[in-house]
């Protein structure tokens, strides 16, 4: 009886958490709907007097609005991609692993299984990356999301504003959503500003539209500042072919930790997210290369492009110079040795 009560309570809590997880999305949707009403009706149809100006404002606004809402929809409803079946332990291997009490034997079992898989990253201690909740060997750049309760391929982060885990399947859509959000806020702010000044100077009558126009400029500027910072950070990540998790925790390979292990060069890094065909870069259609289970690595490309190896040496040298100022580097090296 007590066990059944606990199970029912646990199920109720999970249901409440699922409902509450949609609150941030609902807030964004309500703000966007209000901004649409305020811009289209209160600004363009009521405040703007010139018919030509109304038409131009509305055409460009709706073009941006379509891409903004389209990319937001794709970010929310594109499901995170999970590792395929070959990365899961078989029933026999799972039984052997769970029944084995010696940790060193368990580690060796995982090493033997991982030899058959395209897995090159390791834990900080050098062990095979294994998820004991999903019972699978994690592919490179794959991580377990505690919110989604699953392993996600090329996981970047879990975003409450889209109520979804951002990873291989939807990272392109998330970047596009940030870009069109910045453009949406910038367009509203620039077109509303002149009417904000007119209301401020008293050149326009103080009617109901005044509140919407003034508040619209404030909200657009507020979101623009926060979004442009976030978008800039993710642009930097893309230029280095890093995820948010890899930026905070250097990936460890079989040869050791490498902070630029997946850095292929600026153009190829962009293509790893948006694909080779540039006509799909601005459209929220899946075009990322590969299947999300394995990725080209820097070490495999250095033989084809020696500049990549030189670039890493330059970065390491810059880090060394920051750590040891001029005139004290030789002494520091000798002390370190």
Coordinates of C-alpha atoms in Angstrom, one line a residue, residues 106-220:
X106 CA 34.0 -3.9 -15.5
X107 CA 36.4 -1.2 -17.0
X108 CA 38.1 -3.9 -19.1
X109 CA 34.8 -5.2 -20.4
X110 CA 33.9 -1.6 -21.5
X111 CA 37.3 -1.2 -23.2
X112 CA 36.8 -4.5 -25.1
X113 CA 33.3 -3.4 -26.3
X114 CA 34.5 0.1 -27.2
X115 CA 37.2 -1.3 -29.5
X116 CA 34.4 -2.3 -31.9
X117 CA 32.9 1.3 -31.9
X118 CA 34.1 4.6 -33.4
X119 CA 34.7 6.1 -30.0
X120 CA 37.8 8.2 -29.3
X121 CA 37.0 10.3 -26.3
X122 CA 37.4 9.2 -22.7
X123 CA 36.6 10.4 -19.2
X124 CA 39.0 12.5 -17.2
X125 CA 40.6 9.4 -15.7
X126 CA 41.0 7.8 -19.2
X127 CA 38.2 5.3 -18.9
X128 CA 35.6 4.6 -21.5
X129 CA 32.6 7.0 -21.3
X130 CA 29.7 4.8 -20.1
X131 CA 26.2 5.9 -19.1
X132 CA 25.0 3.7 -16.3
X133 CA 21.4 5.0 -16.6
X134 CA 21.0 4.4 -20.4
X135 CA 23.4 1.4 -20.3
X136 CA 25.3 2.5 -23.3
X137 CA 28.8 3.5 -24.3
X138 CA 28.6 7.2 -25.1
X139 CA 29.6 8.3 -28.6
X140 CA 32.0 11.2 -29.0
X141 CA 30.5 14.5 -27.8
X142 CA 27.4 12.7 -26.4
X143 CA 26.2 13.4 -22.9
X144 CA 23.4 12.4 -20.6
X145 CA 20.7 15.1 -20.0
X146 CA 19.3 14.8 -16.5
X147 CA 16.2 16.9 -17.5
X148 CA 15.4 14.9 -20.6
X149 CA 16.5 11.6 -18.9
X150 CA 18.4 10.5 -22.0
X151 CA 21.7 10.5 -23.7
X152 CA 21.8 13.2 -26.4
X153 CA 24.2 13.2 -29.4
X154 CA 26.5 16.2 -29.5
X155 CA 24.8 17.7 -26.6
X156 CA 25.3 21.5 -26.2
X157 CA 23.0 22.3 -23.3
X158 CA 19.4 22.0 -22.1
X159 CA 17.5 25.2 -22.8
X160 CA 14.4 26.0 -20.6
X161 CA 13.3 28.7 -23.1
X162 CA 12.6 26.1 -25.7
X163 CA 12.0 23.3 -23.2
X164 CA 14.3 21.0 -25.2
X165 CA 17.8 19.7 -25.2
X166 CA 20.0 21.4 -27.8
X167 CA 22.2 18.9 -29.6
X168 CA 23.1 17.5 -33.0
X169 CA 19.5 17.4 -34.3
X170 CA 18.5 21.0 -33.5
X171 CA 21.6 23.0 -32.8
X172 CA 21.4 24.6 -36.3
X173 CA 17.8 25.6 -35.6
X174 CA 18.7 27.0 -32.2
X175 CA 21.5 29.2 -33.8
X176 CA 19.1 30.4 -36.4
X177 CA 16.5 31.2 -33.8
X178 CA 19.0 33.3 -31.9
X179 CA 20.0 35.1 -35.2
X180 CA 16.4 35.9 -36.2
X181 CA 15.5 36.9 -32.6
X182 CA 18.3 39.5 -32.7
X183 CA 17.1 40.7 -36.1
X184 CA 13.5 40.8 -34.9
X185 CA 14.3 42.9 -31.9
X186 CA 16.7 45.2 -33.9
X187 CA 14.1 45.8 -36.6
X188 CA 11.3 46.6 -34.1
X189 CA 13.7 49.0 -32.1
X190 CA 14.9 50.9 -35.2
X191 CA 11.4 51.3 -36.7
X192 CA 9.7 52.2 -33.4
X193 CA 12.4 54.7 -32.2
X194 CA 11.2 57.7 -34.3
X195 CA 7.7 57.3 -33.0
X196 CA 9.0 56.9 -29.5
X197 CA 10.7 60.3 -29.9
X198 CA 7.5 61.9 -31.2
X199 CA 5.4 60.6 -28.3
X200 CA 8.1 61.8 -25.9
X201 CA 8.1 65.3 -27.4
X202 CA 4.3 65.4 -27.4
X203 CA 4.1 65.6 -31.2
X204 CA 1.6 62.7 -31.3
X205 CA -1.7 62.6 -29.3
X206 CA -1.5 60.7 -26.0
X207 CA -3.8 57.7 -26.9
X208 CA -3.8 54.0 -26.0
X209 CA -1.1 53.3 -28.7
X210 CA 1.4 55.4 -26.8
X211 CA 1.8 52.8 -24.0
X212 CA 2.2 50.0 -26.5
X213 CA 4.8 51.9 -28.6
X214 CA 6.9 53.0 -25.6
X215 CA 6.8 49.6 -24.0
X216 CA 7.6 47.9 -27.3
X217 CA 10.8 49.8 -27.7
X218 CA 11.8 49.0 -24.1
X219 CA 11.2 45.2 -24.5
X220 CA 12.9 45.1 -27.9

